[in-house]
Short mmCIF file of C-alpha atoms in Angstrom, two decimals:
data_model
loop_
_atom_site.label_atom_id
_atom_site.label_comp_id
_atom_site.label_asym_id
_atom_site.label_seq_id
_atom_site.Cartn_x
_atom_site.Cartn_y
_atom_site.Cartn_z
CA MET A 1 0.00 0.00 0.00
CA ASP A 2 1.47 3.38 -1.01
CA VAL A 3 -0.53 5.59 1.35
CA ILE A 4 -2.95 5.01 4.23
CA VAL A 5 -5.26 7.86 5.21
CA VAL A 6 -6.34 7.56 8.84
CA GLY A 7 -9.73 9.24 9.18
CA GLY A 8 -12.45 9.65 6.57
CA GLY A 9 -13.61 13.05 7.77
CA THR A 10 -13.38 16.34 5.93
CA SER A 11 -9.59 16.51 5.62
CA GLY A 12 -9.23 12.76 5.06
CA LEU A 13 -11.66 12.74 2.13
CA ALA A 14 -9.95 15.80 0.65
CA ALA A 15 -6.63 13.95 0.83
CA ALA A 16 -8.23 10.91 -0.82
CA HIS A 17 -9.57 13.14 -3.60
CA HIS A 18 -6.07 14.29 -4.51
CA LEU A 19 -4.56 10.83 -4.17
CA LYS A 20 -7.15 9.46 -6.59
CA GLN A 21 -6.52 12.26 -9.07
CA GLN A 22 -2.83 11.39 -9.04
CA GLY A 23 -3.39 7.66 -9.46
CA ALA A 24 -1.92 6.69 -6.09
CA ASP A 25 -2.53 3.36 -4.36
CA TYR A 26 -4.26 4.40 -1.15
CA LEU A 27 -6.68 3.26 1.54
CA VAL A 28 -8.88 5.37 3.84
CA LEU A 29 -9.77 4.00 7.28
CA GLU A 30 -12.78 5.58 9.01
CA ALA A 31 -13.90 4.59 12.51
CA LYS A 32 -17.55 5.57 12.06
CA GLU A 33 -20.25 4.12 9.84
CA MET A 34 -20.40 7.33 7.84
CA ALA A 35 -17.60 9.34 6.20
CA GLY A 36 -17.51 13.12 6.02
CA GLY A 37 -16.79 14.34 9.55
CA ARG A 38 -18.02 17.88 10.13
CA ILE A 39 -19.65 18.22 6.71
CA ILE A 40 -21.97 15.23 7.03
CA GLY A 41 -25.67 15.61 6.40
CA ALA A 42 -28.88 13.60 6.55
CA GLU A 43 -32.48 13.68 5.36
CA ARG A 44 -35.70 13.04 7.25
CA ASP A 45 -39.33 13.41 6.19
CA GLY A 46 -38.46 15.74 3.33
CA PHE A 47 -36.10 17.88 5.47
CA ILE A 48 -32.37 18.31 4.85
CA LEU A 49 -30.23 18.28 8.00
CA ASP A 50 -26.74 19.75 8.14
CA LEU A 51 -25.42 17.79 11.10
CA GLY A 52 -22.12 19.62 11.46
CA ALA A 53 -21.02 22.69 9.52
CA GLN A 54 -23.92 25.02 8.76
CA PHE A 55 -22.57 27.32 6.05
CA PHE A 56 -19.61 28.39 3.95
CA PHE A 57 -18.10 31.85 4.09
CA LYS A 58 -17.54 33.94 0.96
CA PHE A 59 -13.77 33.49 1.12
CA TYR A 60 -13.78 29.66 1.11
CA ASP A 61 -11.69 29.40 -2.06
CA THR A 62 -10.55 25.81 -1.50
CA THR A 63 -14.09 24.64 -0.71
CA PHE A 64 -15.66 26.26 -3.76
CA SER A 65 -12.89 25.01 -6.05
CA LEU A 66 -13.37 21.47 -4.77
CA CYS A 67 -17.15 21.74 -5.22
CA ARG A 68 -16.64 22.74 -8.84
CA GLU A 69 -14.26 19.82 -9.43
CA LEU A 70 -16.93 17.45 -8.09
CA GLY A 71 -19.70 18.92 -10.24
CA LEU A 72 -21.32 20.87 -7.41
CA GLY A 73 -20.37 24.35 -8.58
CA GLY A 74 -23.92 25.12 -9.70
CA ASP A 75 -25.26 24.14 -6.28
CA ILE A 76 -23.37 26.88 -4.39
CA VAL A 77 -25.95 29.44 -3.29
CA PRO A 78 -25.95 32.43 -0.91
CA PHE A 79 -28.70 32.83 1.65
CA PRO A 80 -29.95 35.77 3.77
CA PHE A 81 -28.12 36.41 7.01
CA LYS A 82 -30.74 38.27 8.97
CA THR A 83 -30.21 37.51 12.62
CA ALA A 84 -31.49 38.77 15.95
CA LEU A 85 -29.99 39.37 19.37
CA TRP A 86 -31.90 38.35 22.50
CA ASN A 87 -31.45 41.16 25.01
CA ARG A 88 -33.50 42.70 27.80
CA GLY A 89 -36.37 40.25 27.27
CA ARG A 90 -36.92 40.78 23.55
CA LEU A 91 -35.47 40.02 20.10
CA TYR A 92 -33.77 42.74 18.09
CA PRO A 93 -33.36 41.96 14.38
CA MET A 94 -29.98 42.80 12.89
CA ILE A 95 -28.56 42.70 9.35
CA ALA A 96 -25.18 41.00 9.55
CA SER A 97 -23.79 42.44 6.33
CA LEU A 98 -21.60 45.19 4.92
CA ASP A 99 -23.27 45.00 1.51
CA PRO A 100 -24.90 48.41 0.85
CA ARG A 101 -27.67 46.73 -1.12
CA GLU A 102 -28.60 44.51 1.81
CA LEU A 103 -28.39 47.39 4.26
CA TRP A 104 -30.64 49.54 2.06
CA LYS A 105 -33.09 46.69 1.56
CA HIS A 106 -33.42 46.32 5.35
CA ARG A 107 -32.91 49.99 6.20
CA GLN A 108 -35.85 50.10 8.60
CA ASP A 109 -34.36 47.30 10.71
CA VAL A 110 -30.96 49.02 10.56
CA MET A 111 -32.42 52.31 11.77
CA ARG A 112 -34.50 50.70 14.52
CA PHE A 113 -31.82 48.36 15.88
CA ARG A 114 -31.45 48.73 19.65
CA GLY A 115 -30.08 45.28 20.45
CA LEU A 116 -26.98 46.64 22.14
CA SER A 117 -26.95 48.85 25.20
CA ASN A 118 -25.69 52.40 24.74
CA ARG A 119 -22.39 51.52 26.38
CA ALA A 120 -21.97 48.45 24.19
CA SER A 121 -22.69 50.51 21.06
CA LEU A 122 -20.01 53.01 22.01
CA GLN A 123 -17.58 50.20 22.71
CA MET A 124 -18.35 48.57 19.35
CA ALA A 125 -17.13 51.78 17.73
CA LYS A 126 -13.71 51.00 19.21
CA ILE A 127 -13.63 47.45 17.80
CA MET A 128 -14.81 47.98 14.22
CA PRO A 129 -12.01 50.38 13.17
CA LEU A 130 -9.48 47.65 13.99
CA VAL A 131 -11.46 45.10 11.96
CA LEU A 132 -11.71 47.42 8.96
CA LYS A 133 -8.06 48.47 9.22
CA ARG A 134 -6.84 44.86 9.31
CA ARG A 135 -9.46 43.38 7.00
CA LYS A 136 -6.93 42.36 4.32
CA ASP A 137 -4.97 40.47 6.98
CA LEU A 138 -7.98 38.59 8.36
CA HIS A 139 -7.86 35.30 6.48
CA PHE A 140 -8.43 31.72 7.62
CA ILE A 141 -5.66 30.29 5.43
CA ASP A 142 -3.13 33.09 4.99
CA PHE A 143 -2.95 34.26 8.58
CA GLN A 144 0.74 35.14 8.78
CA ARG A 145 0.04 38.88 8.92
CA ILE A 146 -2.12 38.67 12.04
CA LEU A 147 0.12 36.59 14.26
CA ASP A 148 0.49 39.75 16.36
CA LEU A 149 -3.21 39.30 17.24
CA ASP A 150 -2.62 35.71 18.33
CA GLU A 151 -1.01 36.60 21.63
CA GLU A 152 -4.21 37.30 23.56
CA SER A 153 -7.73 35.95 23.64
CA LEU A 154 -10.67 37.60 21.94
CA ALA A 155 -12.08 38.38 25.39
CA ASP A 156 -8.86 40.08 26.51
CA LEU A 157 -8.72 42.16 23.33
CA ALA A 158 -12.34 43.27 23.74
CA LEU A 159 -11.74 44.27 27.36
CA ARG A 160 -8.48 46.05 26.53
CA LEU A 161 -9.81 48.04 23.57
CA ALA A 162 -13.46 48.51 24.49
CA GLY A 163 -15.10 47.08 27.59
CA ARG A 164 -17.18 44.44 29.31
CA ASP A 165 -20.49 45.41 27.68
CA ILE A 166 -19.47 44.71 24.08
CA LEU A 167 -17.81 41.48 25.19
CA ASP A 168 -20.95 40.15 26.87
CA GLU A 169 -23.53 41.53 24.45
CA PHE A 170 -21.83 40.91 21.10
CA MET A 171 -18.36 39.32 21.03
CA GLN A 172 -19.33 36.41 23.27
CA PRO A 173 -22.52 35.51 21.34
CA LEU A 174 -20.54 35.73 18.09
CA ALA A 175 -17.71 33.53 19.37
CA SER A 176 -20.03 31.00 20.99
CA CYS A 177 -22.29 30.66 17.94
CA LEU A 178 -19.37 30.12 15.57
CA THR A 179 -16.97 28.08 17.73
CA LEU A 180 -19.30 26.63 20.40
CA GLY A 181 -16.78 27.84 22.95
CA GLU A 182 -16.18 31.06 24.87
CA PRO A 183 -14.31 34.22 23.76
CA GLU A 184 -11.75 33.47 26.48
CA ASP A 185 -10.98 30.20 24.65
CA ILE A 186 -10.04 31.60 21.22
CA GLY A 187 -7.28 33.86 19.96
CA ALA A 188 -8.11 37.46 19.09
CA GLY A 189 -6.98 37.02 15.46
CA TYR A 190 -9.32 34.08 14.99
CA GLY A 191 -12.22 35.90 16.63
CA LEU A 192 -11.84 39.06 14.53
CA THR A 193 -11.55 36.97 11.36
CA LEU A 194 -14.81 35.23 12.24
CA LEU A 195 -16.43 38.66 12.63
CA TRP A 196 -15.09 39.91 9.30
CA TYR A 197 -16.07 36.73 7.44
CA SER A 198 -19.57 36.82 8.94
CA LEU A 199 -20.15 40.33 7.59
CA ASN A 200 -19.37 39.24 4.03
CA GLY A 201 -22.15 36.72 3.47
CA LEU A 202 -23.08 33.08 3.98
CA PHE A 203 -23.34 30.28 1.41
CA THR A 204 -24.51 26.69 1.32
CA LEU A 205 -25.10 23.91 -1.18
CA ARG A 206 -28.58 23.81 -2.61
CA ARG A 207 -29.33 20.34 -1.25
CA GLY A 208 -27.28 20.63 1.92
CA ILE A 209 -23.62 20.74 2.86
CA GLY A 210 -23.72 16.97 3.23
CA THR A 211 -23.79 16.66 -0.56
CA LEU A 212 -20.10 17.61 -0.57
CA ALA A 213 -19.32 14.78 1.86
CA THR A 214 -21.39 12.39 -0.25
CA ALA A 215 -19.63 13.40 -3.47
CA LEU A 216 -16.19 12.94 -1.92
CA TYR A 217 -17.14 9.59 -0.43
CA GLU A 218 -18.70 8.27 -3.65
CA GLU A 219 -15.58 9.26 -5.58
CA ASN A 220 -13.47 7.15 -3.19
CA ARG A 221 -15.99 4.51 -2.12
CA ASP A 222 -13.88 1.56 -3.26
CA ARG A 223 -10.90 2.85 -1.23
CA VAL A 224 -12.74 3.66 2.02
CA ARG A 225 -13.25 1.16 4.83
CA LEU A 226 -15.97 2.28 7.23
CA ASN A 227 -16.31 1.03 10.83
CA MET A 228 -12.56 0.55 10.91
CA PRO A 229 -11.09 2.41 13.91
CA VAL A 230 -7.31 2.68 13.92
CA GLU A 231 -5.68 1.45 17.08
CA ARG A 232 -2.22 2.76 16.34
CA ILE A 233 -0.07 4.39 13.71
CA VAL A 234 3.12 2.36 14.01
CA ILE A 235 6.29 4.46 14.23
CA ASP A 236 9.68 2.81 14.61
CA LYS A 237 13.03 4.60 14.75
CA GLY A 238 11.59 7.84 13.44
CA LYS A 239 9.86 6.24 10.48
CA VAL A 240 6.27 5.17 9.75
CA ARG A 241 5.83 1.40 9.34
CA GLY A 242 2.07 1.17 8.89
CA VAL A 243 -1.23 1.18 10.75
CA ARG A 244 -2.72 -1.28 13.21
CA ALA A 245 -6.49 -1.62 12.72
CA GLY A 246 -8.93 -4.46 13.26
CA GLY A 247 -6.22 -6.45 15.02
CA GLU A 248 -3.94 -6.49 11.97
CA LEU A 249 -0.95 -4.50 10.77
CA ILE A 250 -1.43 -2.82 7.41
CA GLU A 251 2.03 -1.96 6.20
CA ALA A 252 2.67 1.37 4.48
CA ASP A 253 5.62 3.73 4.10
CA ARG A 254 3.40 6.82 4.15
CA VAL A 255 0.46 7.66 6.42
CA ILE A 256 -1.73 10.75 6.40
CA CYS A 257 -3.20 11.21 9.88
CA ALA A 258 -6.44 13.13 9.32
CA LEU A 259 -7.81 12.90 12.86
CA THR A 260 -8.53 15.55 15.46
CA ALA A 261 -5.43 16.62 17.34
CA THR A 262 -6.56 14.81 20.49
CA ARG A 263 -7.32 11.58 18.65
CA ALA A 264 -4.01 11.80 16.76
CA LEU A 265 -2.18 11.85 20.09
CA GLU A 266 -4.06 8.72 21.18
CA VAL A 267 -3.06 6.66 18.13
CA MET A 268 0.52 7.98 18.17
CA PRO A 269 1.61 7.77 21.83
CA ASP A 270 5.28 7.70 20.81
CA LEU A 271 5.09 10.85 18.70
CA PRO A 272 8.17 13.09 19.17
CA GLU A 273 7.54 15.85 21.65
CA GLU A 274 8.18 18.54 19.06
CA LEU A 275 4.97 17.35 17.34
CA ALA A 276 3.03 16.10 20.35
CA GLY A 277 3.51 19.34 22.27
CA THR A 278 1.96 21.35 19.45
CA LEU A 279 -1.01 19.00 19.07
CA ARG A 280 -1.73 19.21 22.78
CA ARG A 281 -2.34 22.94 22.35
CA ALA A 282 -5.42 22.31 20.17
CA PRO A 283 -8.53 21.90 22.40
CA TYR A 284 -12.04 21.27 21.10
CA SER A 285 -15.47 22.52 22.04
CA ALA A 286 -18.45 20.19 22.41
CA CYS A 287 -22.00 20.52 21.10
CA CYS A 288 -25.30 18.81 21.69
CA HIS A 289 -26.81 19.72 18.32
CA VAL A 290 -30.61 19.49 18.40
CA MET A 291 -32.83 19.77 15.33
CA PHE A 292 -36.60 20.22 15.37
CA GLY A 293 -38.74 19.63 12.30
CA LEU A 294 -41.69 22.04 12.34
CA ASN A 295 -44.90 21.93 10.33
CA LYS A 296 -44.82 25.72 10.29
CA ARG A 297 -42.00 28.24 10.69
CA VAL A 298 -42.00 30.05 14.03
CA MET A 299 -39.22 32.49 13.17
CA PRO A 300 -40.32 35.85 11.73
CA GLU A 301 -40.27 36.12 7.95
CA GLY A 302 -36.77 36.35 6.52
CA TRP A 303 -34.95 35.59 9.78
CA TYR A 304 -32.20 32.98 9.82
CA ALA A 305 -30.64 33.07 13.29
CA VAL A 306 -31.03 34.15 16.90
CA SER A 307 -28.02 34.54 19.20
CA THR A 308 -28.04 34.83 22.97
CA SER A 309 -25.68 36.17 25.61
CA ARG A 310 -24.28 33.95 28.34
CA LYS A 311 -25.47 36.48 30.91
CA TYR A 312 -28.96 34.95 30.55
CA GLY A 313 -27.75 31.46 31.50
CA LEU A 314 -29.16 29.63 28.47
CA SER A 315 -27.54 26.42 27.26
CA MET A 316 -27.77 27.55 23.64
CA ALA A 317 -25.37 29.91 21.95
CA GLY A 318 -28.18 30.41 19.49
CA PHE A 319 -30.51 28.74 17.03
CA THR A 320 -31.34 28.96 13.34
CA ASP A 321 -34.13 28.03 10.95
CA ASN A 322 -32.42 26.34 8.02
CA SER A 323 -35.51 26.38 5.84
CA ILE A 324 -34.38 29.81 4.67
CA LYS A 325 -31.18 28.43 3.11
CA SER A 326 -32.80 27.04 -0.04
CA PRO A 327 -36.22 25.65 -1.07
CA TYR A 328 -34.89 22.10 -0.72
CA TYR A 329 -34.17 22.26 3.00
CA ALA A 330 -37.79 21.89 4.13
CA PRO A 331 -41.28 21.35 2.69
CA PRO A 332 -43.21 24.56 1.82
CA LYS A 333 -43.99 26.72 4.88
CA ALA A 334 -42.28 24.19 7.18
CA GLY A 335 -39.34 25.04 9.43
CA ILE A 336 -36.23 23.17 10.52
CA MET A 337 -34.87 24.61 13.76
CA HIS A 338 -31.23 23.94 14.69
CA CYS A 339 -30.13 24.56 18.29
CA PHE A 340 -26.43 24.83 19.20
CA THR A 341 -25.45 24.23 22.78
CA TYR A 342 -21.97 25.24 23.85
CA GLY A 343 -19.34 25.17 26.56
CA ARG A 344 -20.11 23.34 29.79
CA TYR A 345 -23.81 23.21 28.86
CA ALA A 346 -23.03 21.09 25.82
CA ARG A 347 -20.97 18.61 27.81
CA GLU A 348 -23.73 18.34 30.41
CA LEU A 349 -26.47 17.86 27.80
CA ASN A 350 -24.42 15.25 25.95
CA GLU A 351 -24.80 13.11 29.07
CA LYS A 352 -28.58 13.59 29.38
CA SER A 353 -31.36 11.57 27.77
CA ASP A 354 -32.97 12.70 24.52
CA SER A 355 -36.22 13.53 26.30
CA GLU A 356 -34.44 15.75 28.85
CA VAL A 357 -32.53 17.57 26.11
CA LYS A 358 -35.68 18.07 24.05
CA ARG A 359 -37.67 19.45 26.99
CA GLN A 360 -34.91 21.85 28.07
CA LEU A 361 -34.25 23.35 24.63
CA ILE A 362 -37.90 23.72 23.67
CA GLY A 363 -38.39 25.58 26.94
CA GLU A 364 -35.51 27.93 26.15
CA ILE A 365 -36.78 28.62 22.64
CA ARG A 366 -40.26 29.38 23.93
CA THR A 367 -38.93 32.14 26.17
CA MET A 368 -37.99 33.92 22.95
CA LEU A 369 -40.49 32.50 20.46
CA PRO A 370 -43.73 31.51 22.26
CA ALA A 371 -45.08 29.94 19.04
CA MET A 372 -42.57 27.09 19.34
CA PRO A 373 -44.68 23.90 19.74
CA ASP A 374 -44.27 21.52 22.67
CA GLU A 375 -44.28 18.59 20.25
CA PRO A 376 -42.38 19.27 17.01
CA ARG A 377 -42.91 17.13 13.96
CA PHE A 378 -39.67 15.34 14.85
CA THR A 379 -36.55 15.80 16.95
CA GLU A 380 -33.05 14.78 15.92
CA ILE A 381 -30.11 14.99 18.32
CA TYR A 382 -26.50 14.70 17.18
CA ARG A 383 -23.87 14.75 19.90
CA TRP A 384 -20.41 16.13 19.16
CA ASP A 385 -17.80 15.46 21.84
CA GLU A 386 -15.30 17.34 19.66
CA ALA A 387 -17.16 19.93 17.65
CA VAL A 388 -14.74 22.73 16.69
CA CYS A 389 -11.04 23.30 17.36
CA MET A 390 -11.07 26.55 19.32
CA ALA A 391 -7.64 27.94 18.28
CA PRO A 392 -6.60 29.40 21.65
CA PRO A 393 -4.01 32.19 21.84
CA GLY A 394 -0.67 31.05 20.44
CA LEU A 395 -1.96 28.12 18.37
CA LEU A 396 -1.70 29.90 15.01
CA ARG A 397 1.95 30.69 15.65
CA GLU A 398 2.57 27.10 16.70
CA MET A 399 0.96 25.75 13.54
CA ALA A 400 2.87 28.16 11.33
CA GLY A 401 6.07 26.85 12.90
CA LEU A 402 4.93 23.24 12.60
CA ARG A 403 4.45 23.54 8.86
CA ARG A 404 7.65 25.51 8.40
CA ASP A 405 10.16 23.66 10.57
CA ARG A 406 8.97 20.46 12.17
CA TYR A 407 6.45 18.86 9.83
CA ARG A 408 8.81 16.05 8.78
CA ALA A 409 9.89 15.00 12.28
CA VAL A 410 8.69 11.46 11.48
CA GLU A 411 9.58 10.09 8.05
CA GLY A 412 6.48 9.12 6.09
CA LEU A 413 4.01 10.82 8.47
CA PHE A 414 1.79 13.65 7.24
CA LEU A 415 -0.76 15.50 9.36
CA ALA A 416 -4.08 17.02 8.26
CA GLY A 417 -6.90 18.66 10.17
CA GLU A 418 -8.68 21.92 10.81
CA TYR A 419 -6.17 22.80 13.52
CA PHE A 420 -3.54 23.51 10.81
CA TYR A 421 -5.27 26.77 9.94
CA MET A 422 -7.91 28.90 11.57
CA PRO A 423 -10.47 26.15 12.26
CA SER A 424 -12.96 25.94 9.42
CA VAL A 425 -14.26 23.65 6.71
CA ASP A 426 -11.99 25.45 4.25
CA GLY A 427 -8.94 24.95 6.45
CA SER A 428 -9.76 21.29 6.94
CA LEU A 429 -10.13 20.65 3.21
CA ARG A 430 -6.98 22.65 2.44
CA SER A 431 -4.93 20.71 4.98
CA GLY A 432 -6.03 17.38 3.48
CA LEU A 433 -5.13 18.43 -0.05
CA GLU A 434 -1.75 19.77 1.09
CA ALA A 435 -0.94 16.63 3.07
CA ALA A 436 -1.66 14.50 0.00
CA ARG A 437 0.49 16.70 -2.25
CA GLU A 438 3.36 16.64 0.22
CA CYS A 439 2.99 12.90 0.65
CA LEU A 440 3.26 12.23 -3.09
CA ARG A 441 6.10 14.69 -3.48
#
C-alpha cells in the first residue's frame, strides 16, 4: 500500500480526492459508519439536515474550487443572514452584512436596531475600526500577517480596547455561535476573522452541505473502509511502518493522519515531543446539536438566526431556521430549527437523555419564540464530543512553525486537520489536499 489515510472526515476525504486524481494506491480507514466528519448531512421526512457545519463563508476558495471539481459548482448558493440578538427580554433583528444593497433593503431594521446597550454601542465603535483596518490580513488560510493578534484571547482584546459590555452583548454571542466555545478560549486574530467573514455573506449547497461529503465519499468509495477504527499508527526509529487496525498491521511507508489533534495523540503515543507538544495545544469545544422539524416556521419572515448572551444562563449559543437556506431544506412553509449548545452546557447535555434535552431546549426557545410547539414534527439529536477546534491564543503561531520547521519530524508521516489553519471547513479541506500533495512529493 502506497498511502494510508487515517480518518475519513473532511480533511481525510480531501486527501483521498487528490490521491485518486494522481493515481496513487491508497486506503482510507474511518472509525464511524459514515464518512464526512463535520460536513456530514442527513435527510428526514423531506427535510435536509446539516449535522455539522452550517454554512460556507464567501472566502472559502478551496471549498468552492473542490465543489466545482466534483460537479457541485452550480449548487453553491448564498442565503440571507438576517439575525437577531436576544437582550433585555426581547429580540432585536440585525442585518449581519456590509453590503450596501442589503443594508438599504433592510434599512428600517438598521435604523430601529437597539439590540446593544448604549455603552456596548459606544464600545463597538472601538472594535470595528481595527477590523476594517486589518481586513486584508484577516484570512483563515493566509494568517501570517495577524500573528500579532494571536497573543491574547478575543475576550482580553475586547476588554483592553473597548469594555465588558461589548464582550458580553456581542463578542461572546458571536464567538459562541461560531466556535461553540467562549471568547476566552479563542485567539483574538481568529475571533476578529470570524467577525469579518460573517459580515461578508453566507453560502450553502442547494441540497445541503452533506452533498459535498457524499460526493467525496462516492468518488473514493472503493478505497474507504468504514467502521474501521485505527488502534495505532506504528512508528519505529523515526519512520512510519504502517497502521494497526482491526487487530492487523497494514504496512505502508506513508500515512496521512487526518484525525482531530486529540485523537491523533491517542493513536501515536510515541510521537516526538516537538509534534506532540503542538497537538496538545489544540482543544475542542463540544455541542449537543438538536434539530426540530416544524410543520410551520415560528421564526419571523426572513430571519435565519437568533443569538443569545451567556449572561442569561441559556444552554444555547443560538438557534437557526435552516428552511431559509434554499427551497430544498424543508417542505413549503415548514421550518427546521437547529439549536447549538456550547461550553459546559453542551458537555452536560451530551450526558442527558434525549427527552431531557428536548424538553430543556424547547423551553428555552419558547422564552424567545412563544409559538414554538411543545411537540415538534420530529426531533433529531447529534452529539459532538469534539465539535470545533477553538484555536486558543498562540496556536496559530505554533501551527505556522509546525508547517515551516517540524512537519517532517517522522519520516512518512503527514498531518491534516482543521487545527492547521484557523479552524474551518476550508482549512480542513486545504490541509487534506496539502498533506496528499506533500505525501506524493
